[in-house]
Amino acid sequence: LIEHTDLDSDSKIFELGSGGARNLHYIHQHFGMTDIHCSDLWEDATKNEMTQAMRKYSTFYEGDSEDIINDEVMTDLDLFLTSDHLMHLHPEKADHIIKKIMLDWKSKYIMMRELREGHQTTHPQRLFHDYNQFLSKYDLVYDTTSKTEESFFIWLLRRKK
């Protein structure tokens, strides 16, 4: 993010399926932004895992990811983030979310860590989805394999002009 984006303290960010907002915490620590939004299924459980800074600066959306994507559209995001989340969703639901992110949310950047093709498992459910559809609206700025687990890729995408 540091080398490949123009994020700064005024940036607005959102993480879908944030859990305890660990990723957002690190991004906030570096850039200092306070316009932070996140979602997960259970607010109380999630906030119990958050740092004090994330509880202070984040706006939390409780609920199913598809409902959040449909009902809480943010068209002025600088960064949309998802990490190890879409792989747990049913293919039709993940496909709908990907399309809504591209067509309605239109974030300047998308950063994702998701399961690579060929690494699907049934227990626990970890599915690969068609992430290449992002490339119709976004340029791939950075592409790597996760250093902590080879079965995951990390992409940074920037909206095409």
JSON list of C-alpha atoms in Angstrom, two decimals:
[
{"chain": "A", "resi": 1, "resn": "LEU", "atom": "CA", "xyz": [0.00, 0.00, 0.00]},
{"chain": "A", "resi": 2, "resn": "ILE", "atom": "CA", "xyz": [2.79, 2.41, 0.86]},
{"chain": "A", "resi": 3, "resn": "GLU", "atom": "CA", "xyz": [4.60, 2.05, -2.47]},
{"chain": "A", "resi": 4, "resn": "HIS", "atom": "CA", "xyz": [1.63, 1.60, -4.79]},
{"chain": "A", "resi": 5, "resn": "THR", "atom": "CA", "xyz": [-1.12, 3.96, -3.57]},
{"chain": "A", "resi": 6, "resn": "ASP", "atom": "CA", "xyz": [-1.70, 7.59, -2.68]},
{"chain": "A", "resi": 7, "resn": "LEU", "atom": "CA", "xyz": [-3.54, 6.77, 0.56]},
{"chain": "A", "resi": 8, "resn": "ASP", "atom": "CA", "xyz": [-3.13, 9.32, 3.34]},
{"chain": "A", "resi": 9, "resn": "SER", "atom": "CA", "xyz": [-4.74, 10.44, 6.59]},
{"chain": "A", "resi": 10, "resn": "ASP", "atom": "CA", "xyz": [-7.83, 11.70, 4.72]},
{"chain": "A", "resi": 11, "resn": "SER", "atom": "CA", "xyz": [-8.51, 8.37, 3.00]},
{"chain": "A", "resi": 12, "resn": "LYS", "atom": "CA", "xyz": [-11.73, 6.44, 3.57]},
{"chain": "A", "resi": 13, "resn": "ILE", "atom": "CA", "xyz": [-11.38, 2.67, 3.92]},
{"chain": "A", "resi": 14, "resn": "PHE", "atom": "CA", "xyz": [-13.70, -0.32, 4.35]},
{"chain": "A", "resi": 15, "resn": "GLU", "atom": "CA", "xyz": [-13.02, -3.98, 5.14]},
{"chain": "A", "resi": 16, "resn": "LEU", "atom": "CA", "xyz": [-15.63, -6.64, 4.39]},
{"chain": "A", "resi": 17, "resn": "GLY", "atom": "CA", "xyz": [-15.55, -9.48, 6.92]},
{"chain": "A", "resi": 18, "resn": "SER", "atom": "CA", "xyz": [-13.05, -7.66, 9.08]},
{"chain": "A", "resi": 19, "resn": "GLY", "atom": "CA", "xyz": [-13.09, -9.84, 12.16]},
{"chain": "A", "resi": 20, "resn": "GLY", "atom": "CA", "xyz": [-11.20, -7.90, 14.82]},
{"chain": "A", "resi": 21, "resn": "ALA", "atom": "CA", "xyz": [-10.05, -5.32, 12.24]},
{"chain": "A", "resi": 22, "resn": "ARG", "atom": "CA", "xyz": [-6.40, -6.32, 12.55]},
{"chain": "A", "resi": 23, "resn": "ASN", "atom": "CA", "xyz": [-5.66, -5.29, 8.95]},
{"chain": "A", "resi": 24, "resn": "LEU", "atom": "CA", "xyz": [-7.38, -1.95, 9.43]},
{"chain": "A", "resi": 25, "resn": "HIS", "atom": "CA", "xyz": [-5.41, -1.37, 12.63]},
{"chain": "A", "resi": 26, "resn": "TYR", "atom": "CA", "xyz": [-2.09, -1.68, 10.78]},
{"chain": "A", "resi": 27, "resn": "ILE", "atom": "CA", "xyz": [-3.27, 0.53, 7.92]},
{"chain": "A", "resi": 28, "resn": "HIS", "atom": "CA", "xyz": [-4.51, 3.14, 10.41]},
{"chain": "A", "resi": 29, "resn": "GLN", "atom": "CA", "xyz": [-1.19, 3.01, 12.28]},
{"chain": "A", "resi": 30, "resn": "HIS", "atom": "CA", "xyz": [0.74, 3.80, 9.11]},
{"chain": "A", "resi": 31, "resn": "PHE", "atom": "CA", "xyz": [-1.50, 6.30, 7.34]},
{"chain": "A", "resi": 32, "resn": "GLY", "atom": "CA", "xyz": [-3.40, 7.79, 10.28]},
{"chain": "A", "resi": 33, "resn": "MET", "atom": "CA", "xyz": [-6.82, 7.82, 8.62]},
{"chain": "A", "resi": 34, "resn": "THR", "atom": "CA", "xyz": [-9.87, 7.89, 10.87]},
{"chain": "A", "resi": 35, "resn": "ASP", "atom": "CA", "xyz": [-12.62, 7.38, 8.27]},
{"chain": "A", "resi": 36, "resn": "ILE", "atom": "CA", "xyz": [-12.62, 3.61, 8.78]},
{"chain": "A", "resi": 37, "resn": "HIS", "atom": "CA", "xyz": [-15.54, 1.26, 8.10]},
{"chain": "A", "resi": 38, "resn": "CYS", "atom": "CA", "xyz": [-15.80, -2.48, 8.63]},
{"chain": "A", "resi": 39, "resn": "SER", "atom": "CA", "xyz": [-18.29, -5.32, 8.76]},
{"chain": "A", "resi": 40, "resn": "ASP", "atom": "CA", "xyz": [-18.74, -8.79, 10.16]},
{"chain": "A", "resi": 41, "resn": "LEU", "atom": "CA", "xyz": [-21.57, -11.02, 11.34]},
{"chain": "A", "resi": 42, "resn": "TRP", "atom": "CA", "xyz": [-21.49, -10.16, 15.04]},
{"chain": "A", "resi": 43, "resn": "GLU", "atom": "CA", "xyz": [-20.64, -6.68, 16.29]},
{"chain": "A", "resi": 44, "resn": "ASP", "atom": "CA", "xyz": [-20.09, -7.52, 19.98]},
{"chain": "A", "resi": 45, "resn": "ALA", "atom": "CA", "xyz": [-17.76, -10.45, 19.28]},
{"chain": "A", "resi": 46, "resn": "THR", "atom": "CA", "xyz": [-15.86, -8.44, 16.70]},
{"chain": "A", "resi": 47, "resn": "LYS", "atom": "CA", "xyz": [-15.45, -5.33, 18.84]},
{"chain": "A", "resi": 48, "resn": "ASN", "atom": "CA", "xyz": [-14.14, -7.49, 21.69]},
{"chain": "A", "resi": 49, "resn": "GLU", "atom": "CA", "xyz": [-11.23, -8.42, 19.40]},
{"chain": "A", "resi": 50, "resn": "MET", "atom": "CA", "xyz": [-10.54, -4.86, 18.19]},
{"chain": "A", "resi": 51, "resn": "THR", "atom": "CA", "xyz": [-7.83, -2.56, 19.43]},
{"chain": "A", "resi": 52, "resn": "GLN", "atom": "CA", "xyz": [-8.96, 0.56, 21.24]},
{"chain": "A", "resi": 53, "resn": "ALA", "atom": "CA", "xyz": [-8.07, 2.68, 18.19]},
{"chain": "A", "resi": 54, "resn": "MET", "atom": "CA", "xyz": [-10.29, 0.57, 15.94]},
{"chain": "A", "resi": 55, "resn": "ARG", "atom": "CA", "xyz": [-13.19, 0.74, 18.38]},
{"chain": "A", "resi": 56, "resn": "LYS", "atom": "CA", "xyz": [-12.74, 4.52, 18.47]},
{"chain": "A", "resi": 57, "resn": "TYR", "atom": "CA", "xyz": [-12.31, 5.25, 14.76]},
{"chain": "A", "resi": 58, "resn": "SER", "atom": "CA", "xyz": [-14.29, 2.57, 12.96]},
{"chain": "A", "resi": 59, "resn": "THR", "atom": "CA", "xyz": [-17.92, 2.54, 11.94]},
{"chain": "A", "resi": 60, "resn": "PHE", "atom": "CA", "xyz": [-19.14, -1.03, 12.21]},
{"chain": "A", "resi": 61, "resn": "TYR", "atom": "CA", "xyz": [-21.80, -2.71, 10.06]},
{"chain": "A", "resi": 62, "resn": "GLU", "atom": "CA", "xyz": [-23.22, -5.92, 11.49]},
{"chain": "A", "resi": 63, "resn": "GLY", "atom": "CA", "xyz": [-24.65, -8.55, 9.21]},
{"chain": "A", "resi": 64, "resn": "ASP", "atom": "CA", "xyz": [-24.28, -10.84, 6.25]},
{"chain": "A", "resi": 65, "resn": "SER", "atom": "CA", "xyz": [-21.70, -9.64, 3.72]},
{"chain": "A", "resi": 66, "resn": "GLU", "atom": "CA", "xyz": [-24.13, -9.67, 0.80]},
{"chain": "A", "resi": 67, "resn": "ASP", "atom": "CA", "xyz": [-26.63, -7.57, 2.77]},
{"chain": "A", "resi": 68, "resn": "ILE", "atom": "CA", "xyz": [-23.90, -5.08, 3.71]},
{"chain": "A", "resi": 69, "resn": "ILE", "atom": "CA", "xyz": [-22.73, -4.81, 0.09]},
{"chain": "A", "resi": 70, "resn": "ASN", "atom": "CA", "xyz": [-26.32, -4.25, -1.09]},
{"chain": "A", "resi": 71, "resn": "ASP", "atom": "CA", "xyz": [-27.49, -1.90, 1.66]},
{"chain": "A", "resi": 72, "resn": "GLU", "atom": "CA", "xyz": [-24.44, 0.18, 2.68]},
{"chain": "A", "resi": 73, "resn": "VAL", "atom": "CA", "xyz": [-23.03, 1.23, -0.71]},
{"chain": "A", "resi": 74, "resn": "MET", "atom": "CA", "xyz": [-20.08, 3.62, -0.32]},
{"chain": "A", "resi": 75, "resn": "THR", "atom": "CA", "xyz": [-19.13, 5.28, -3.59]},
{"chain": "A", "resi": 76, "resn": "ASP", "atom": "CA", "xyz": [-16.38, 7.49, -2.17]},
{"chain": "A", "resi": 77, "resn": "LEU", "atom": "CA", "xyz": [-14.01, 4.83, -0.83]},
{"chain": "A", "resi": 78, "resn": "ASP", "atom": "CA", "xyz": [-10.29, 5.06, -1.33]},
{"chain": "A", "resi": 79, "resn": "LEU", "atom": "CA", "xyz": [-9.65, 1.44, -0.32]},
{"chain": "A", "resi": 80, "resn": "PHE", "atom": "CA", "xyz": [-11.89, -1.63, -0.19]},
{"chain": "A", "resi": 81, "resn": "LEU", "atom": "CA", "xyz": [-10.25, -4.51, 1.64]},
{"chain": "A", "resi": 82, "resn": "THR", "atom": "CA", "xyz": [-11.11, -8.17, 2.02]},
{"chain": "A", "resi": 83, "resn": "SER", "atom": "CA", "xyz": [-8.85, -10.81, 3.52]},
{"chain": "A", "resi": 84, "resn": "ASP", "atom": "CA", "xyz": [-9.61, -14.53, 3.78]},
{"chain": "A", "resi": 85, "resn": "HIS", "atom": "CA", "xyz": [-13.31, -13.76, 3.55]},
{"chain": "A", "resi": 86, "resn": "LEU", "atom": "CA", "xyz": [-14.82, -14.31, 0.10]},
{"chain": "A", "resi": 87, "resn": "MET", "atom": "CA", "xyz": [-13.42, -17.86, 0.02]},
{"chain": "A", "resi": 88, "resn": "HIS", "atom": "CA", "xyz": [-15.97, -18.86, 2.68]},
{"chain": "A", "resi": 89, "resn": "LEU", "atom": "CA", "xyz": [-18.97, -17.68, 0.66]},
{"chain": "A", "resi": 90, "resn": "HIS", "atom": "CA", "xyz": [-21.21, -19.63, -1.71]},
{"chain": "A", "resi": 91, "resn": "PRO", "atom": "CA", "xyz": [-20.12, -19.01, -5.33]},
{"chain": "A", "resi": 92, "resn": "GLU", "atom": "CA", "xyz": [-23.28, -17.11, -6.35]},
{"chain": "A", "resi": 93, "resn": "LYS", "atom": "CA", "xyz": [-23.03, -14.87, -3.29]},
{"chain": "A", "resi": 94, "resn": "ALA", "atom": "CA", "xyz": [-19.32, -14.16, -3.86]},
{"chain": "A", "resi": 95, "resn": "ASP", "atom": "CA", "xyz": [-19.97, -13.42, -7.54]},
{"chain": "A", "resi": 96, "resn": "HIS", "atom": "CA", "xyz": [-22.76, -10.99, -6.64]},
{"chain": "A", "resi": 97, "resn": "ILE", "atom": "CA", "xyz": [-20.51, -9.22, -4.11]},
{"chain": "A", "resi": 98, "resn": "ILE", "atom": "CA", "xyz": [-17.65, -8.92, -6.62]},
{"chain": "A", "resi": 99, "resn": "LYS", "atom": "CA", "xyz": [-19.99, -7.39, -9.22]},
{"chain": "A", "resi": 100, "resn": "LYS", "atom": "CA", "xyz": [-21.50, -4.93, -6.69]},
{"chain": "A", "resi": 101, "resn": "ILE", "atom": "CA", "xyz": [-18.03, -3.84, -5.57]},
{"chain": "A", "resi": 102, "resn": "MET", "atom": "CA", "xyz": [-17.03, -3.16, -9.18]},
{"chain": "A", "resi": 103, "resn": "LEU", "atom": "CA", "xyz": [-20.22, -1.56, -10.42]},
{"chain": "A", "resi": 104, "resn": "ASP", "atom": "CA", "xyz": [-21.69, 0.24, -7.40]},
{"chain": "A", "resi": 105, "resn": "TRP", "atom": "CA", "xyz": [-18.99, 0.76, -4.78]},
{"chain": "A", "resi": 106, "resn": "LYS", "atom": "CA", "xyz": [-16.26, 1.79, -7.27]},
{"chain": "A", "resi": 107, "resn": "SER", "atom": "CA", "xyz": [-13.47, 2.10, -4.73]},
{"chain": "A", "resi": 108, "resn": "LYS", "atom": "CA", "xyz": [-10.26, 3.72, -5.98]},
{"chain": "A", "resi": 109, "resn": "TYR", "atom": "CA", "xyz": [-8.23, 0.71, -4.73]},
{"chain": "A", "resi": 110, "resn": "ILE", "atom": "CA", "xyz": [-9.08, -2.86, -3.80]},
{"chain": "A", "resi": 111, "resn": "MET", "atom": "CA", "xyz": [-6.75, -5.00, -1.75]},
{"chain": "A", "resi": 112, "resn": "MET", "atom": "CA", "xyz": [-7.51, -8.64, -1.27]},
{"chain": "A", "resi": 113, "resn": "ARG", "atom": "CA", "xyz": [-5.97, -11.78, 0.16]},
{"chain": "A", "resi": 114, "resn": "GLU", "atom": "CA", "xyz": [-7.93, -14.78, -1.01]},
{"chain": "A", "resi": 115, "resn": "LEU", "atom": "CA", "xyz": [-7.53, -18.42, -1.92]},
{"chain": "A", "resi": 116, "resn": "ARG", "atom": "CA", "xyz": [-5.59, -19.26, -5.08]},
{"chain": "A", "resi": 117, "resn": "GLU", "atom": "CA", "xyz": [-7.10, -21.48, -7.74]},
{"chain": "A", "resi": 118, "resn": "GLY", "atom": "CA", "xyz": [-6.52, -25.17, -7.10]},
{"chain": "A", "resi": 119, "resn": "HIS", "atom": "CA", "xyz": [-6.44, -24.86, -3.31]},
{"chain": "A", "resi": 120, "resn": "GLN", "atom": "CA", "xyz": [-10.14, -25.37, -2.56]},
{"chain": "A", "resi": 121, "resn": "THR", "atom": "CA", "xyz": [-11.12, -27.48, 0.45]},
{"chain": "A", "resi": 122, "resn": "THR", "atom": "CA", "xyz": [-14.49, -28.70, 1.70]},
{"chain": "A", "resi": 123, "resn": "HIS", "atom": "CA", "xyz": [-13.71, -28.89, 5.44]},
{"chain": "A", "resi": 124, "resn": "PRO", "atom": "CA", "xyz": [-13.32, -26.09, 6.24]},
{"chain": "A", "resi": 125, "resn": "GLN", "atom": "CA", "xyz": [-15.02, -24.62, 3.20]},
{"chain": "A", "resi": 126, "resn": "ARG", "atom": "CA", "xyz": [-12.49, -22.62, 1.24]},
{"chain": "A", "resi": 127, "resn": "LEU", "atom": "CA", "xyz": [-13.53, -21.80, -2.32]},
{"chain": "A", "resi": 128, "resn": "PHE", "atom": "CA", "xyz": [-11.83, -20.11, -5.25]},
{"chain": "A", "resi": 129, "resn": "HIS", "atom": "CA", "xyz": [-13.94, -17.52, -7.10]},
{"chain": "A", "resi": 130, "resn": "ASP", "atom": "CA", "xyz": [-13.58, -15.67, -10.40]},
{"chain": "A", "resi": 131, "resn": "TYR", "atom": "CA", "xyz": [-11.52, -12.72, -9.18]},
{"chain": "A", "resi": 132, "resn": "ASN", "atom": "CA", "xyz": [-10.31, -12.01, -12.72]},
{"chain": "A", "resi": 133, "resn": "GLN", "atom": "CA", "xyz": [-13.59, -10.23, -13.38]},
{"chain": "A", "resi": 134, "resn": "PHE", "atom": "CA", "xyz": [-12.17, -7.33, -11.33]},
{"chain": "A", "resi": 135, "resn": "LEU", "atom": "CA", "xyz": [-9.70, -6.80, -14.20]},
{"chain": "A", "resi": 136, "resn": "SER", "atom": "CA", "xyz": [-12.47, -5.40, -16.42]},
{"chain": "A", "resi": 137, "resn": "LYS", "atom": "CA", "xyz": [-12.71, -2.30, -14.18]},
{"chain": "A", "resi": 138, "resn": "TYR", "atom": "CA", "xyz": [-9.37, -2.37, -12.31]},
{"chain": "A", "resi": 139, "resn": "ASP", "atom": "CA", "xyz": [-5.69, -2.57, -13.18]},
{"chain": "A", "resi": 140, "resn": "LEU", "atom": "CA", "xyz": [-3.63, -5.09, -11.25]},
{"chain": "A", "resi": 141, "resn": "VAL", "atom": "CA", "xyz": [-0.99, -2.96, -9.52]},
{"chain": "A", "resi": 142, "resn": "TYR", "atom": "CA", "xyz": [0.57, -5.62, -7.31]},
{"chain": "A", "resi": 143, "resn": "ASP", "atom": "CA", "xyz": [0.32, -9.42, -7.31]},
{"chain": "A", "resi": 144, "resn": "THR", "atom": "CA", "xyz": [2.09, -11.77, -4.93]},
{"chain": "A", "resi": 145, "resn": "THR", "atom": "CA", "xyz": [1.72, -15.00, -3.01]},
{"chain": "A", "resi": 146, "resn": "SER", "atom": "CA", "xyz": [1.09, -14.67, 0.71]},
{"chain": "A", "resi": 147, "resn": "LYS", "atom": "CA", "xyz": [4.27, -15.08, 2.73]},
{"chain": "A", "resi": 148, "resn": "THR", "atom": "CA", "xyz": [2.38, -16.84, 5.52]},
{"chain": "A", "resi": 149, "resn": "GLU", "atom": "CA", "xyz": [0.56, -19.41, 3.37]},
{"chain": "A", "resi": 150, "resn": "GLU", "atom": "CA", "xyz": [1.27, -20.29, -0.28]},
{"chain": "A", "resi": 151, "resn": "SER", "atom": "CA", "xyz": [-2.34, -21.15, -1.03]},
{"chain": "A", "resi": 152, "resn": "PHE", "atom": "CA", "xyz": [-3.29, -17.44, -0.89]},
{"chain": "A", "resi": 153, "resn": "PHE", "atom": "CA", "xyz": [-2.69, -14.61, -3.32]},
{"chain": "A", "resi": 154, "resn": "ILE", "atom": "CA", "xyz": [-2.55, -10.91, -2.50]},
{"chain": "A", "resi": 155, "resn": "TRP", "atom": "CA", "xyz": [-3.75, -8.41, -5.06]},
{"chain": "A", "resi": 156, "resn": "LEU", "atom": "CA", "xyz": [-3.76, -4.64, -5.09]},
{"chain": "A", "resi": 157, "resn": "LEU", "atom": "CA", "xyz": [-6.03, -3.22, -7.79]},
{"chain": "A", "resi": 158, "resn": "ARG", "atom": "CA", "xyz": [-6.51, 0.39, -8.92]},
{"chain": "A", "resi": 159, "resn": "ARG", "atom": "CA", "xyz": [-9.68, 1.54, -10.67]},
{"chain": "A", "resi": 160, "resn": "LYS", "atom": "CA", "xyz": [-9.15, 2.19, -14.38]},
{"chain": "A", "resi": 161, "resn": "LYS", "atom": "CA", "xyz": [-9.44, 5.80, -15.47]}
]
